[in-house]
Structure formats: structure tokens, C-alpha cells
CSV table of C-alpha atoms in Angstrom, one decimal:
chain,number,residue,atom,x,y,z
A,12,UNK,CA,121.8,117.8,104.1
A,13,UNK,CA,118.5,119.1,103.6
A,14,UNK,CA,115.8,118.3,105.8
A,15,UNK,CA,113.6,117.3,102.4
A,16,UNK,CA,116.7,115.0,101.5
A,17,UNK,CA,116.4,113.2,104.3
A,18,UNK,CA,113.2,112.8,104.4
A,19,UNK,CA,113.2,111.8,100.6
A,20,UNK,CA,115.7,109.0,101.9
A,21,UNK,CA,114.2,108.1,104.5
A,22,UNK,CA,110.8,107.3,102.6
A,23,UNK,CA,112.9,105.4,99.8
A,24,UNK,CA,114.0,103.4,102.7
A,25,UNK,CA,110.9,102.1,104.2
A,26,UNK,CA,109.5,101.6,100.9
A,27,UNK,CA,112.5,98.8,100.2
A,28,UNK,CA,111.3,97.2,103.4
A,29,UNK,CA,107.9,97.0,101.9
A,30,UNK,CA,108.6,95.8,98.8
A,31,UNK,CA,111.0,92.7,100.7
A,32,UNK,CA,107.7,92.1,103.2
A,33,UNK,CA,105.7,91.8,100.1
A,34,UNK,CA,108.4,89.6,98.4
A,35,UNK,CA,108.3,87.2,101.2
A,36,UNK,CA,104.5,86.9,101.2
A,37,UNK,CA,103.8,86.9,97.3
A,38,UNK,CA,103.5,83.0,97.8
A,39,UNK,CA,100.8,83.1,100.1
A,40,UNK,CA,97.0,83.8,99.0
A,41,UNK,CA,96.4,86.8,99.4
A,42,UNK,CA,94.0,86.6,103.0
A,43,UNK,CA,97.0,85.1,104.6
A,44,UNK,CA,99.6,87.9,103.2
A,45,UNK,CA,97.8,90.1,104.5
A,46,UNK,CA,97.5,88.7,108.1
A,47,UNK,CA,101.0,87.3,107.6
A,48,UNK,CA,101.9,91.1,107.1
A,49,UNK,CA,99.9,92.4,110.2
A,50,UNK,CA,101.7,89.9,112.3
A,51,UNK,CA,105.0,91.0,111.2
A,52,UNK,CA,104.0,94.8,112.0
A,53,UNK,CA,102.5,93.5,115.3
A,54,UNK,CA,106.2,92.0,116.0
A,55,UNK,CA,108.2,95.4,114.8
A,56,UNK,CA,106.0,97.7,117.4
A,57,UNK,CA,106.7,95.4,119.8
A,58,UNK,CA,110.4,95.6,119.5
A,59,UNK,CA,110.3,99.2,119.2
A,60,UNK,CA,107.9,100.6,121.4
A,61,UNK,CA,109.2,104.3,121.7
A,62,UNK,CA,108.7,104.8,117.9
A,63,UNK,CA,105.6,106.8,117.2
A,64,UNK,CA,102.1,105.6,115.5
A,65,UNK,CA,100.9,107.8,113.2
A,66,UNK,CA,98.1,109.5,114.8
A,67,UNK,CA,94.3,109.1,114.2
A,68,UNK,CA,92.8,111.4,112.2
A,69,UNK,CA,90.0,113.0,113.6
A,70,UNK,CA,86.3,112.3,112.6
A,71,UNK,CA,84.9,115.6,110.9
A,72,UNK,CA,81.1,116.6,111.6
């Protein structure tokens, strides 16, 4: 496998866990959703500390 293809699998992936997070908040108005959705990636880096955050991006100027 390529590394590309894995990559491209890997994205497809975490974008079907998006789109079930949004299907469980599409209920809710939309300020709640969003904090709903905050909480919920609060919880995951909790329960997986080792995995990376993206990193800031640096301020230019």
C-alpha cells in the first residue's frame, strides 16, 4: 500500500466519524451542538492522550 492510500483511507475514515457526531447532534440547536461536540472531543483526548494535537500555527509578522 501506498503511503497516499492510506492516508486517503485514513481521512475517509475520520470524516465517517464526523458525519455520525453530527448525526447525533442535528437535533440540538445549533449553540448546544457545538458545545455538545467540544465535549465529546474534550472526552476523546482524554482517553487517548498519546495521540498528537495538530500543532499551532505560528503568528507571521
Amino acid at each position: 500500500m501506498t503511503s497516499e492510500y492510506k492516508v486517503s483511507k485514513r481521512l475517509e475514515e475520520v470524516l465517517e466519524v464526523k458525519r455520525q457526531m453530527a448525526k447525533e447532534v442535528e437535533h440540538l440547536p445549533p449553540r448546544e451542538a457545538i458545545a455538545e461536540l467540544r465535549r465529546q472531543a474534550s472526552e476523546s483526548r482524554k482517553n487517548y492522550p498519546n495521540l498528537k494535537e495538530a500543532s499551532p500555527r505560528k503568528k507571521r509578522g
